[in-house]
Amino acid sequence: MNMNEMQSIVWMDGEFIENTNAKVHFFTSTLHYGSSVFEGTRAYNGKIFKEKEHNIRLYKSAEIIQLKPKISLEEFTKIQREVMARNNLTDCYIRPLIWFGPETMGLKTANNETHMAIAAWEWGTYFSEDLVETGLRLTWSEWRRPDPKTAPSVAKAGGLYMICSMSKNQAVQRGYDDALMLDYRGYIAECTAANVFFIRGKNIITPKADCFLNGITRQTIINEIAPALGYNIIERHILPEELGEFEQCFITGTATEVMPVGEVDEIKFKVGKEVLEIRNSFRSLTIHPNS
Ligand code: PMP
């Protein structure tokens, strides 16, 4: 989809306007220094899945980088619903974004206005449905998730996504679906827009989220789906050498939902009934969202 040509209504700093009129000033501080925060949510049957969790994370992300939203979290949430309604959308992706304006060009942001906008559009599956049967093909990224003392890893902040974008581009150029990143210590971290899980018997093993985004879908797997299906969840540091010991693998994220993985470079995984059952359980939570 060409977003530039897409006909839709976005909300920007208090007004509902045409997508093509939603523009920012060249001196926008965030454009130069990557200091935005954002969310990606999905609505199913007219209801935003884990709406509260996403908006709480957004406002926390803003606080971490000292962006100061001028409206309350509750009000901003209501406007997201209004953007959906004005675009006649019931099943869509929603992108709220908060950023620093153009008032000053130095690195100090105290005098820069906080801006806010929301867009929503129909976005089918992130990966083709055809890939469910074989599983995604992942490759190792040459880029790593940084030390939380280097970048605010709990914030969903724009600047951190340069690493993801470079990794994704590299993977796609090599003929893979996505990249798997290690962290700054060499442990397995996450994919470019998704968390990763491994299955061995009745255990689901996932990297400890101590330096990357603790995804809301990840938390849904850990707190709701895995216990309901009788799995033990193990969150721990995982070395890349351990991959061969796991039977199945999947990744999770708002855009991605739950997708099986068939390989990480030369390591192969089975797409078994277990991983498909987890995927279906997630689907049924979203089709009948209870949160
Ligand atoms: N890691 C990264 C880098 C992401 O961009 C995302 C998508 N937001 C995730 C993990 C998964 O997070 P969530 O389940 O909250 O969408």
Coordinates of C-alpha atoms and ligand atoms in Angstrom, one line a residue:
M1 CA 0.0 0.0 0.0
N2 CA 1.3 3.5 -0.8
M3 CA 0.6 5.4 2.4
N4 CA 1.1 8.6 0.7
E5 CA -1.8 8.1 -1.6
M6 CA -4.1 6.3 0.9
Q7 CA -7.4 8.2 1.4
S8 CA -8.1 8.3 5.1
I9 CA -8.8 10.6 8.0
V10 CA -6.1 11.0 10.6
W11 CA -6.3 12.9 13.9
M12 CA -3.4 15.4 14.4
D13 CA -3.1 17.8 17.3
G14 CA -6.8 18.2 17.9
E15 CA -8.1 18.0 14.4
F16 CA -9.4 15.4 12.1
I17 CA -7.8 15.9 8.7
E18 CA -7.1 14.1 5.4
N19 CA -4.1 11.8 5.6
T20 CA -2.4 13.7 2.7
N21 CA -2.6 17.0 4.7
A22 CA -1.0 15.5 7.9
K23 CA 2.4 17.1 7.5
V24 CA 5.3 18.1 9.8
H25 CA 7.8 20.9 9.8
F26 CA 11.3 20.2 8.5
F27 CA 12.7 21.4 11.8
T28 CA 10.7 18.8 13.7
S29 CA 13.2 17.8 16.4
T30 CA 12.1 14.1 16.3
L31 CA 12.6 13.9 12.6
H32 CA 16.3 14.6 13.2
Y33 CA 16.9 12.8 16.4
G34 CA 14.5 9.8 16.4
S35 CA 12.7 10.8 19.6
S36 CA 9.2 9.7 18.9
V37 CA 7.1 7.1 20.8
F38 CA 4.3 5.2 19.2
E39 CA 2.0 2.2 19.5
G40 CA 0.7 -0.4 17.1
T41 CA -2.7 -1.8 18.0
R42 CA -5.2 -3.9 16.2
A43 CA -9.0 -3.8 16.4
Y44 CA -11.0 -6.9 15.8
N45 CA -14.8 -6.7 15.3
G46 CA -14.7 -3.0 16.2
K47 CA -12.8 -3.4 19.5
I48 CA -9.2 -2.6 20.1
F49 CA -7.4 -5.6 21.5
K50 CA -5.6 -4.9 24.8
E51 CA -6.4 -1.2 24.3
K52 CA -5.6 -0.2 27.9
E53 CA -2.3 -2.0 28.0
H54 CA -1.2 -0.4 24.7
N55 CA -2.1 3.1 25.8
I56 CA -0.5 2.7 29.2
R57 CA 2.7 1.6 27.5
L58 CA 2.5 4.6 25.1
Y59 CA 2.2 7.1 28.0
K60 CA 5.0 5.3 29.9
S61 CA 7.2 5.4 26.7
A62 CA 6.4 9.2 26.4
E63 CA 7.4 9.8 30.0
I64 CA 10.7 8.0 29.6
I65 CA 11.8 10.3 26.9
Q66 CA 10.2 13.4 28.4
L67 CA 7.4 13.9 25.9
K68 CA 4.4 15.5 27.7
P69 CA 1.0 14.6 26.1
K70 CA -1.4 17.5 26.5
I71 CA -4.4 15.2 26.7
S72 CA -5.2 12.4 29.1
L73 CA -4.7 8.8 28.3
E74 CA -8.4 8.2 28.4
E75 CA -9.1 11.0 26.0
F76 CA -6.4 9.9 23.6
T77 CA -7.9 6.4 23.7
K78 CA -11.4 7.7 22.8
I79 CA -9.9 9.6 19.9
Q80 CA -8.4 6.4 18.6
R81 CA -11.9 4.9 18.5
E82 CA -13.2 8.0 16.8
V83 CA -10.5 7.7 14.1
M84 CA -11.6 4.1 13.4
A85 CA -15.3 5.3 13.2
R86 CA -14.6 8.2 10.9
N87 CA -12.8 5.8 8.5
N88 CA -15.5 3.1 8.8
L89 CA -13.0 0.6 10.1
T90 CA -13.8 -2.3 12.4
D91 CA -10.8 -4.6 11.7
C92 CA -7.7 -2.5 11.3
Y93 CA -4.3 -1.4 12.6
I94 CA -4.1 1.8 14.6
R95 CA -0.9 3.9 14.9
P96 CA -0.8 6.6 17.6
L97 CA 2.4 8.6 17.5
I98 CA 3.8 11.3 19.9
W99 CA 6.8 13.5 19.0
F100 CA 8.7 16.7 19.6
G101 CA 8.0 19.7 17.4
P102 CA 10.3 22.2 15.6
E103 CA 10.6 25.0 18.2
T104 CA 14.3 24.6 18.9
M105 CA 16.9 22.6 16.9
G106 CA 19.4 21.6 19.7
L107 CA 19.2 18.4 21.6
K108 CA 17.5 19.9 24.6
T109 CA 13.7 19.3 24.2
A110 CA 12.3 21.3 27.1
N111 CA 11.1 24.0 24.8
N112 CA 9.7 21.8 22.1
E113 CA 6.0 21.3 21.9
T114 CA 4.7 17.7 22.2
H115 CA 2.6 16.7 19.2
M116 CA 0.2 13.8 18.8
A117 CA -1.4 12.0 15.9
I118 CA -3.4 8.9 15.2
A119 CA -3.9 7.0 11.9
A120 CA -5.8 3.8 11.3
W121 CA -6.0 1.6 8.2
E122 CA -6.9 -1.9 7.1
W123 CA -3.9 -4.1 7.4
G124 CA -4.3 -7.8 6.7
T125 CA -1.8 -10.4 8.0
Y126 CA 1.7 -9.0 8.4
F127 CA 3.1 -12.2 6.9
S128 CA 1.3 -14.2 4.1
E129 CA -1.1 -16.9 5.4
D130 CA 0.7 -19.3 3.0
L131 CA 3.7 -19.2 5.4
V132 CA 1.7 -20.7 8.3
E133 CA 2.2 -24.2 6.8
T134 CA 5.9 -24.1 6.4
G135 CA 6.7 -21.5 9.0
L136 CA 8.7 -18.3 8.6
R137 CA 12.3 -18.4 7.4
L138 CA 14.4 -16.3 9.7
T139 CA 18.1 -15.3 9.5
W140 CA 20.4 -13.9 12.1
S141 CA 20.7 -10.2 12.2
E142 CA 24.2 -8.6 12.3
W143 CA 22.6 -5.9 14.6
R144 CA 22.0 -6.5 18.3
R145 CA 19.5 -5.1 20.8
P146 CA 21.4 -2.6 23.0
D147 CA 22.2 -2.6 26.7
P148 CA 19.2 -0.9 28.6
K149 CA 21.9 1.5 29.9
T150 CA 22.5 2.6 26.2
A151 CA 18.9 3.0 25.1
P152 CA 15.5 2.8 26.9
S153 CA 14.5 -0.7 25.8
V154 CA 11.2 -0.6 27.6
A155 CA 10.0 2.4 25.6
K156 CA 8.5 1.8 22.2
A157 CA 10.6 4.7 20.9
G158 CA 11.2 5.5 17.2
G159 CA 15.0 5.7 17.5
L160 CA 15.3 2.0 18.6
Y161 CA 13.5 1.0 15.3
M162 CA 16.5 1.9 13.2
I163 CA 18.1 -1.3 14.4
C164 CA 14.9 -3.3 13.4
S165 CA 14.6 -1.6 10.1
M166 CA 18.2 -2.4 9.1
S167 CA 17.8 -6.0 10.3
K168 CA 14.6 -6.4 8.4
N169 CA 16.0 -5.0 5.2
Q170 CA 19.0 -7.2 5.4
A171 CA 16.9 -10.3 6.0
V172 CA 14.6 -9.6 3.1
Q173 CA 17.5 -8.8 0.8
R174 CA 18.9 -12.2 1.6
G175 CA 15.6 -13.9 0.8
Y176 CA 14.3 -14.5 4.3
D177 CA 11.0 -13.4 5.9
D178 CA 12.5 -11.7 9.0
A179 CA 15.6 -11.4 11.2
L180 CA 16.3 -12.8 14.6
M181 CA 18.4 -10.4 16.7
L182 CA 20.8 -11.3 19.6
D183 CA 21.2 -8.8 22.5
Y184 CA 24.3 -6.9 23.5
R185 CA 25.5 -10.0 25.5
G186 CA 24.9 -12.5 22.7
Y187 CA 21.7 -14.0 24.0
I188 CA 18.7 -14.5 21.7
A189 CA 16.5 -11.4 21.9
E190 CA 13.6 -10.9 19.4
C191 CA 12.6 -10.4 15.8
T192 CA 12.3 -7.0 14.2
A193 CA 8.7 -6.4 15.3
A194 CA 8.0 -9.6 17.3
N195 CA 9.0 -11.6 20.3
V196 CA 10.2 -15.2 20.0
F197 CA 9.2 -18.5 21.7
F198 CA 10.4 -22.1 21.6
I199 CA 8.6 -25.3 22.4
R200 CA 10.1 -28.4 23.9
G201 CA 7.6 -31.0 25.2
K202 CA 5.3 -29.2 27.6
N203 CA 7.7 -26.3 28.1
I204 CA 7.6 -23.0 26.3
I205 CA 10.9 -21.2 26.6
T206 CA 11.3 -17.5 25.8
P207 CA 14.1 -15.0 26.2
K208 CA 13.9 -12.9 29.4
A209 CA 12.6 -9.5 28.4
D210 CA 15.4 -7.5 30.1
C211 CA 16.6 -5.5 27.1
F212 CA 13.9 -5.6 24.5
L213 CA 10.1 -4.8 24.3
N214 CA 8.1 -7.1 26.5
G215 CA 5.3 -7.4 23.9
I216 CA 1.7 -7.3 24.9
T217 CA 1.1 -10.3 22.7
R218 CA 4.1 -12.0 24.5
Q219 CA 2.4 -11.3 27.8
T220 CA -0.9 -12.7 26.5
I221 CA 0.9 -16.0 25.6
I222 CA 2.7 -16.1 29.0
N223 CA -0.2 -15.2 31.2
E224 CA -3.3 -16.5 29.3
I225 CA -2.6 -18.9 26.5
A226 CA 0.3 -21.1 27.8
P227 CA -1.3 -21.8 31.2
A228 CA -4.7 -22.5 29.5
L229 CA -3.0 -25.1 27.3
G230 CA -1.1 -26.7 30.1
Y231 CA 2.4 -25.4 29.3
N232 CA 5.2 -24.4 31.7
I233 CA 6.6 -21.0 30.8
I234 CA 10.3 -20.6 31.2
E235 CA 11.7 -17.0 30.8
R236 CA 15.5 -17.2 30.7
H237 CA 18.6 -16.2 28.8
I238 CA 18.9 -18.4 25.7
L239 CA 22.2 -18.9 23.7
P240 CA 22.0 -19.3 20.0
E241 CA 23.8 -22.7 20.3
E242 CA 20.7 -24.0 22.1
L243 CA 18.4 -23.6 19.1
G244 CA 18.8 -27.2 17.9
E245 CA 17.4 -28.5 21.2
F246 CA 14.0 -26.9 20.6
E247 CA 11.2 -28.7 18.7
Q248 CA 9.1 -25.8 17.5
C249 CA 9.4 -22.0 17.4
F250 CA 6.9 -19.1 16.9
I251 CA 6.9 -15.3 17.0
T252 CA 4.3 -12.9 18.4
G253 CA 3.4 -9.3 18.0
T254 CA 0.4 -7.1 17.3
A255 CA 1.0 -6.9 13.6
T256 CA 2.4 -10.4 13.3
E257 CA -0.1 -12.0 15.7
V258 CA 1.2 -15.6 16.2
M259 CA 3.3 -17.1 13.4
P260 CA 5.2 -20.4 13.3
V261 CA 8.9 -20.4 12.4
G262 CA 10.3 -23.1 10.1
E263 CA 13.9 -22.2 10.3
V264 CA 16.6 -19.9 11.6
D265 CA 19.3 -20.2 9.0
E266 CA 20.4 -23.8 9.0
I267 CA 18.4 -24.8 12.1
K268 CA 15.0 -26.3 11.2
F269 CA 11.8 -26.4 13.3
K270 CA 8.7 -28.5 12.8
V271 CA 5.4 -26.7 12.4
G272 CA 3.4 -29.0 14.6
K273 CA -0.1 -29.2 16.0
E274 CA 1.2 -27.5 19.2
V275 CA 2.3 -24.3 17.6
L276 CA -0.9 -24.2 15.5
E277 CA -3.0 -24.7 18.6
I278 CA -1.3 -21.7 20.3
R279 CA -2.0 -19.7 17.1
N280 CA -5.6 -20.7 17.1
S281 CA -6.0 -19.9 20.8
F282 CA -4.7 -16.4 20.2
R283 CA -7.0 -16.0 17.2
S284 CA -10.0 -16.9 19.4
L285 CA -9.0 -14.3 22.0
T286 CA -8.9 -11.6 19.4
I287 CA -12.1 -12.6 17.7
H288 CA -13.9 -12.5 21.0
P289 CA -11.8 -9.9 22.8
N290 CA -12.5 -9.9 26.5
S291 CA -10.2 -7.0 27.4
Ligands
PMP1 N1 9.4 -6.3 19.6 C1 9.4 -5.3 18.8 C2 10.7 -4.7 18.4 C3 8.2 -4.8 18.3 O1 8.2 -3.8 17.5 C4 7.0 -5.4 18.7 C5 5.7 -4.9 18.1 N2 5.2 -3.9 18.9 C6 7.0 -6.5 19.6 C7 8.3 -6.9 20.0 C8 5.8 -7.2 20.0 O2 5.1 -6.3 20.8 P1 3.5 -6.3 20.9 O3 3.1 -7.8 21.1 O4 3.2 -5.5 22.1 O5 2.9 -5.8 19.6

